[in-house]
PDB file of C-alpha atoms in Angstrom:
ATOM      1  CA  UNK A   4     -31.700 -31.803 -50.454  1.00  0.00           C
ATOM      2  CA  UNK A   5     -29.530 -30.715 -47.515  1.00  0.00           C
ATOM      3  CA  UNK A   6     -30.978 -27.208 -47.627  1.00  0.00           C
ATOM      4  CA  UNK A   7     -34.513 -28.627 -47.547  1.00  0.00           C
ATOM      5  CA  UNK A   8     -33.726 -30.793 -44.498  1.00  0.00           C
ATOM      6  CA  UNK A   9     -32.141 -27.811 -42.810  1.00  0.00           C
ATOM      7  CA  UNK A  10     -35.170 -25.590 -43.480  1.00  0.00           C
ATOM      8  CA  UNK A  11     -37.473 -28.259 -42.063  1.00  0.00           C
ATOM      9  CA  UNK A  12     -35.258 -28.523 -38.987  1.00  0.00           C
ATOM     10  CA  UNK A  13     -35.439 -24.756 -38.513  1.00  0.00           C
ATOM     11  CA  UNK A  14     -39.255 -24.951 -38.699  1.00  0.00           C
ATOM     12  CA  UNK A  15     -39.267 -27.651 -36.032  1.00  0.00           C
ATOM     13  CA  UNK A  16     -36.985 -25.551 -33.820  1.00  0.00           C
ATOM     14  CA  UNK A  17     -39.359 -22.608 -34.253  1.00  0.00           C
ATOM     15  CA  UNK A  18     -42.309 -24.791 -33.249  1.00  0.00           C
ATOM     16  CA  UNK A  19     -40.521 -25.864 -30.056  1.00  0.00           C
ATOM     17  CA  UNK A  20     -39.650 -22.222 -29.337  1.00  0.00           C
ATOM     18  CA  UNK A  21     -43.306 -21.248 -29.740  1.00  0.00           C
ATOM     19  CA  UNK A  22     -44.412 -24.048 -27.424  1.00  0.00           C
ATOM     20  CA  UNK A  23     -41.982 -22.822 -24.761  1.00  0.00           C
ATOM     21  CA  UNK A  24     -43.136 -19.217 -24.991  1.00  0.00           C
ATOM     22  CA  UNK A  25     -46.724 -20.315 -24.418  1.00  0.00           C
ATOM     23  CA  UNK A  26     -45.815 -21.802 -21.045  1.00  0.00           C
ATOM     24  CA  UNK A  27     -46.244 -19.508 -18.059  1.00  0.00           C
ATOM     25  CA  UNK A  28     -44.707 -19.834 -14.631  1.00  0.00           C
ATOM     26  CA  UNK A  29     -47.257 -21.154 -12.156  1.00  0.00           C
ATOM     27  CA  UNK A  30     -47.892 -19.012  -9.038  1.00  0.00           C
ATOM     28  CA  UNK A  31     -46.644 -21.751  -6.689  1.00  0.00           C
ATOM     29  CA  UNK A  32     -43.692 -22.630  -8.915  1.00  0.00           C
ATOM     30  CA  UNK A  33     -40.179 -21.528  -8.025  1.00  0.00           C
ATOM     31  CA  UNK A  34     -38.176 -19.978 -10.880  1.00  0.00           C
ATOM     32  CA  UNK A  35     -35.639 -22.818 -10.973  1.00  0.00           C
ATOM     33  CA  UNK A  36     -38.426 -25.391 -11.181  1.00  0.00           C
ATOM     34  CA  UNK A  37     -40.047 -23.473 -14.049  1.00  0.00           C
ATOM     35  CA  UNK A  38     -36.710 -23.290 -15.895  1.00  0.00           C
ATOM     36  CA  UNK A  39     -36.112 -27.015 -15.340  1.00  0.00           C
ATOM     37  CA  UNK A  40     -39.618 -27.805 -16.590  1.00  0.00           C
ATOM     38  CA  UNK A  41     -39.064 -25.715 -19.740  1.00  0.00           C
ATOM     39  CA  UNK A  42     -35.721 -27.376 -20.533  1.00  0.00           C
ATOM     40  CA  UNK A  43     -37.159 -30.832 -19.916  1.00  0.00           C
ATOM     41  CA  UNK A  44     -40.071 -30.006 -22.221  1.00  0.00           C
ATOM     42  CA  UNK A  45     -37.700 -28.771 -24.944  1.00  0.00           C
ATOM     43  CA  UNK A  46     -35.518 -31.896 -24.745  1.00  0.00           C
ATOM     44  CA  UNK A  47     -38.590 -34.142 -24.804  1.00  0.00           C
ATOM     45  CA  UNK A  48     -39.977 -32.276 -27.828  1.00  0.00           C
ATOM     46  CA  UNK A  49     -36.671 -32.669 -29.656  1.00  0.00           C
ATOM     47  CA  UNK A  50     -36.344 -36.344 -28.865  1.00  0.00           C
ATOM     48  CA  UNK A  51     -39.958 -37.215 -29.690  1.00  0.00           C
ATOM     49  CA  UNK A  52     -39.978 -35.464 -33.059  1.00  0.00           C
ATOM     50  CA  UNK A  53     -39.135 -38.189 -35.605  1.00  0.00           C
ATOM     51  CA  UNK A  54     -37.431 -35.843 -38.082  1.00  0.00           C
ATOM     52  CA  UNK A  55     -35.403 -34.004 -35.473  1.00  0.00           C
ATOM     53  CA  UNK A  56     -34.501 -37.272 -33.782  1.00  0.00           C
ATOM     54  CA  UNK A  57     -33.264 -38.700 -37.084  1.00  0.00           C
ATOM     55  CA  UNK A  58     -31.231 -35.594 -37.867  1.00  0.00           C
ATOM     56  CA  UNK A  59     -29.782 -35.074 -34.410  1.00  0.00           C
ATOM     57  CA  UNK A  60     -29.473 -38.527 -32.958  1.00  0.00           C
ATOM     58  CA  UNK A  61     -28.824 -40.155 -36.327  1.00  0.00           C
ATOM     59  CA  UNK A  62     -25.799 -37.850 -36.741  1.00  0.00           C
ATOM     60  CA  UNK A  63     -27.070 -36.652 -40.107  1.00  0.00           C
ATOM     61  CA  UNK A  64     -27.017 -33.037 -38.960  1.00  0.00           C
ATOM     62  CA  UNK A  65     -23.216 -32.903 -39.050  1.00  0.00           C
ATOM     63  CA  UNK A  66     -23.177 -34.138 -42.644  1.00  0.00           C
ATOM     64  CA  UNK A  67     -25.964 -31.754 -43.647  1.00  0.00           C
ATOM     65  CA  UNK A  68     -24.252 -28.728 -42.098  1.00  0.00           C
ATOM     66  CA  UNK A  69     -20.963 -29.660 -43.748  1.00  0.00           C
ATOM     67  CA  UNK A  70     -22.659 -29.678 -47.151  1.00  0.00           C
ATOM     68  CA  UNK A  71     -24.398 -26.311 -46.732  1.00  0.00           C
ATOM     69  CA  UNK A  72     -23.015 -23.004 -47.962  1.00  0.00           C
ATOM     70  CA  UNK A  73     -21.310 -21.044 -45.161  1.00  0.00           C
ATOM     71  CA  UNK A  74     -23.823 -18.218 -45.588  1.00  0.00           C
ATOM     72  CA  UNK A  75     -26.753 -20.494 -44.711  1.00  0.00           C
ATOM     73  CA  UNK A  76     -24.970 -21.865 -41.647  1.00  0.00           C
ATOM     74  CA  UNK A  77     -23.970 -18.365 -40.463  1.00  0.00           C
ATOM     75  CA  UNK A  78     -27.535 -17.144 -40.985  1.00  0.00           C
ATOM     76  CA  UNK A  79     -28.850 -20.097 -38.975  1.00  0.00           C
ATOM     77  CA  UNK A  80     -26.505 -19.359 -36.071  1.00  0.00           C
ATOM     78  CA  UNK A  81     -27.656 -15.731 -36.060  1.00  0.00           C
ATOM     79  CA  UNK A  82     -31.324 -16.771 -36.108  1.00  0.00           C
ATOM     80  CA  UNK A  83     -30.613 -19.349 -33.405  1.00  0.00           C
ATOM     81  CA  UNK A  84     -29.029 -16.676 -31.200  1.00  0.00           C
ATOM     82  CA  UNK A  85     -31.980 -14.346 -31.771  1.00  0.00           C
ATOM     83  CA  UNK A  86     -34.421 -17.133 -30.943  1.00  0.00           C
ATOM     84  CA  UNK A  87     -32.622 -18.011 -27.707  1.00  0.00           C
ATOM     85  CA  UNK A  88     -32.379 -14.336 -26.688  1.00  0.00           C
ATOM     86  CA  UNK A  89     -36.095 -13.893 -27.407  1.00  0.00           C
ATOM     87  CA  UNK A  90     -36.888 -16.933 -25.270  1.00  0.00           C
ATOM     88  CA  UNK A  91     -34.641 -15.652 -22.472  1.00  0.00           C
ATOM     89  CA  UNK A  92     -36.434 -12.275 -22.532  1.00  0.00           C
ATOM     90  CA  UNK A  93     -39.773 -14.093 -22.393  1.00  0.00           C
ATOM     91  CA  UNK A  94     -38.592 -16.025 -19.351  1.00  0.00           C
ATOM     92  CA  UNK A  95     -37.370 -12.805 -17.732  1.00  0.00           C
ATOM     93  CA  UNK A  96     -40.824 -11.284 -18.277  1.00  0.00           C
ATOM     94  CA  UNK A  97     -42.230 -14.345 -16.521  1.00  0.00           C
ATOM     95  CA  UNK A  98     -40.158 -13.741 -13.411  1.00  0.00           C
ATOM     96  CA  UNK A  99     -36.852 -15.475 -14.067  1.00  0.00           C
ATOM     97  CA  UNK A 100     -33.760 -13.581 -12.989  1.00  0.00           C
ATOM     98  CA  UNK A 101     -30.645 -14.861 -14.674  1.00  0.00           C
ATOM     99  CA  UNK A 102     -27.237 -14.679 -13.038  1.00  0.00           C
ATOM    100  CA  UNK A 103     -25.496 -14.332 -16.418  1.00  0.00           C
ATOM    101  CA  UNK A 104     -26.049 -12.086 -19.413  1.00  0.00           C
ATOM    102  CA  UNK A 105     -28.367 -13.408 -22.180  1.00  0.00           C
ATOM    103  CA  UNK A 106     -25.604 -14.392 -24.667  1.00  0.00           C
ATOM    104  CA  UNK A 107     -23.992 -16.636 -22.023  1.00  0.00           C
ATOM    105  CA  UNK A 108     -27.383 -18.133 -21.124  1.00  0.00           C
ATOM    106  CA  UNK A 109     -28.037 -18.728 -24.843  1.00  0.00           C
ATOM    107  CA  UNK A 110     -24.665 -20.426 -25.342  1.00  0.00           C
ATOM    108  CA  UNK A 111     -25.276 -22.594 -22.268  1.00  0.00           C
ATOM    109  CA  UNK A 112     -28.669 -23.674 -23.609  1.00  0.00           C
ATOM    110  CA  UNK A 113     -27.161 -24.398 -27.027  1.00  0.00           C
ATOM    111  CA  UNK A 114     -24.560 -26.632 -25.367  1.00  0.00           C
ATOM    112  CA  UNK A 115     -27.350 -28.595 -23.654  1.00  0.00           C
ATOM    113  CA  UNK A 116     -29.156 -29.138 -26.944  1.00  0.00           C
ATOM    114  CA  UNK A 117     -25.928 -30.136 -28.681  1.00  0.00           C
ATOM    115  CA  UNK A 118     -25.393 -32.690 -25.940  1.00  0.00           C
ATOM    116  CA  UNK A 119     -28.512 -34.482 -27.201  1.00  0.00           C
ATOM    117  CA  UNK A 120     -26.636 -35.296 -30.405  1.00  0.00           C
ATOM    118  CA  UNK A 121     -24.134 -37.401 -28.458  1.00  0.00           C
ATOM    119  CA  UNK A 122     -26.351 -40.050 -26.849  1.00  0.00           C
ATOM    120  CA  UNK A 123     -24.165 -42.876 -28.152  1.00  0.00           C
ATOM    121  CA  UNK A 124     -20.907 -41.274 -26.995  1.00  0.00           C
ATOM    122  CA  UNK A 125     -22.337 -40.490 -23.545  1.00  0.00           C
ATOM    123  CA  UNK A 126     -23.627 -44.025 -23.269  1.00  0.00           C
ATOM    124  CA  UNK A 127     -27.266 -44.920 -23.687  1.00  0.00           C
ATOM    125  CA  UNK A 128     -27.431 -46.288 -20.145  1.00  0.00           C
ATOM    126  CA  UNK A 129     -26.284 -42.917 -18.696  1.00  0.00           C
ATOM    127  CA  UNK A 130     -27.794 -40.489 -21.183  1.00  0.00           C
ATOM    128  CA  UNK A 131     -31.105 -39.637 -19.439  1.00  0.00           C
ATOM    129  CA  UNK A 132     -29.491 -39.080 -16.046  1.00  0.00           C
ATOM    130  CA  UNK A 133     -26.706 -37.036 -17.639  1.00  0.00           C
ATOM    131  CA  UNK A 134     -29.188 -34.746 -19.415  1.00  0.00           C
ATOM    132  CA  UNK A 135     -31.128 -34.373 -16.171  1.00  0.00           C
ATOM    133  CA  UNK A 136     -27.916 -33.501 -14.313  1.00  0.00           C
ATOM    134  CA  UNK A 137     -27.020 -30.853 -16.908  1.00  0.00           C
ATOM    135  CA  UNK A 138     -30.513 -29.335 -16.763  1.00  0.00           C
ATOM    136  CA  UNK A 139     -30.341 -29.039 -12.969  1.00  0.00           C
ATOM    137  CA  UNK A 140     -26.766 -27.718 -13.094  1.00  0.00           C
ATOM    138  CA  UNK A 141     -27.832 -25.038 -15.584  1.00  0.00           C
ATOM    139  CA  UNK A 142     -30.767 -24.077 -13.382  1.00  0.00           C
ATOM    140  CA  UNK A 143     -28.510 -23.836 -10.321  1.00  0.00           C
ATOM    141  CA  UNK A 144     -25.899 -21.804 -12.197  1.00  0.00           C
ATOM    142  CA  UNK A 145     -28.173 -19.492 -14.182  1.00  0.00           C
ATOM    143  CA  UNK A 146     -31.332 -18.841 -12.146  1.00  0.00           C
ATOM    144  CA  UNK A 147     -31.737 -16.747  -9.013  1.00  0.00           C
ATOM    145  CA  UNK A 148     -34.433 -17.989  -6.647  1.00  0.00           C
ATOM    146  CA  UNK A 149     -37.125 -15.646  -5.387  1.00  0.00           C
ATOM    147  CA  UNK A 150     -36.666 -14.248  -1.925  1.00  0.00           C
ATOM    148  CA  UNK A 151     -39.220 -15.639   0.491  1.00  0.00           C
TER     149      UNK A 151
END
């Protein structure tokens, strides 16, 4: 059962990834704004997906991962890294210049998404503003603006 949930979660992650790669930077849009828009869209997609919301916010993911064979978890992490790196390359092709190398960008993005699993610990009244702060901080730290 845990493996099935995990496979479904991976499919949902892939769907979100595909949605993000379909988005293009708008001519009038600054790179940081595009990056912020993409992260906001990803967080919204995660939080609005009933299955993902139940797994992530309902803290079931921790239990599921703990019950999976190490090989499946290690394979997932590898696929996750590859997916993030692919997305980063897509964004680079769309005009984003990152200040850090792709593995650091990927780890930073993963930390943002993991933060969504801690709504209760952050405090429901502060969660949305905290996520927004992290998204903007990541954009400021990771994205170079275009020269005018």
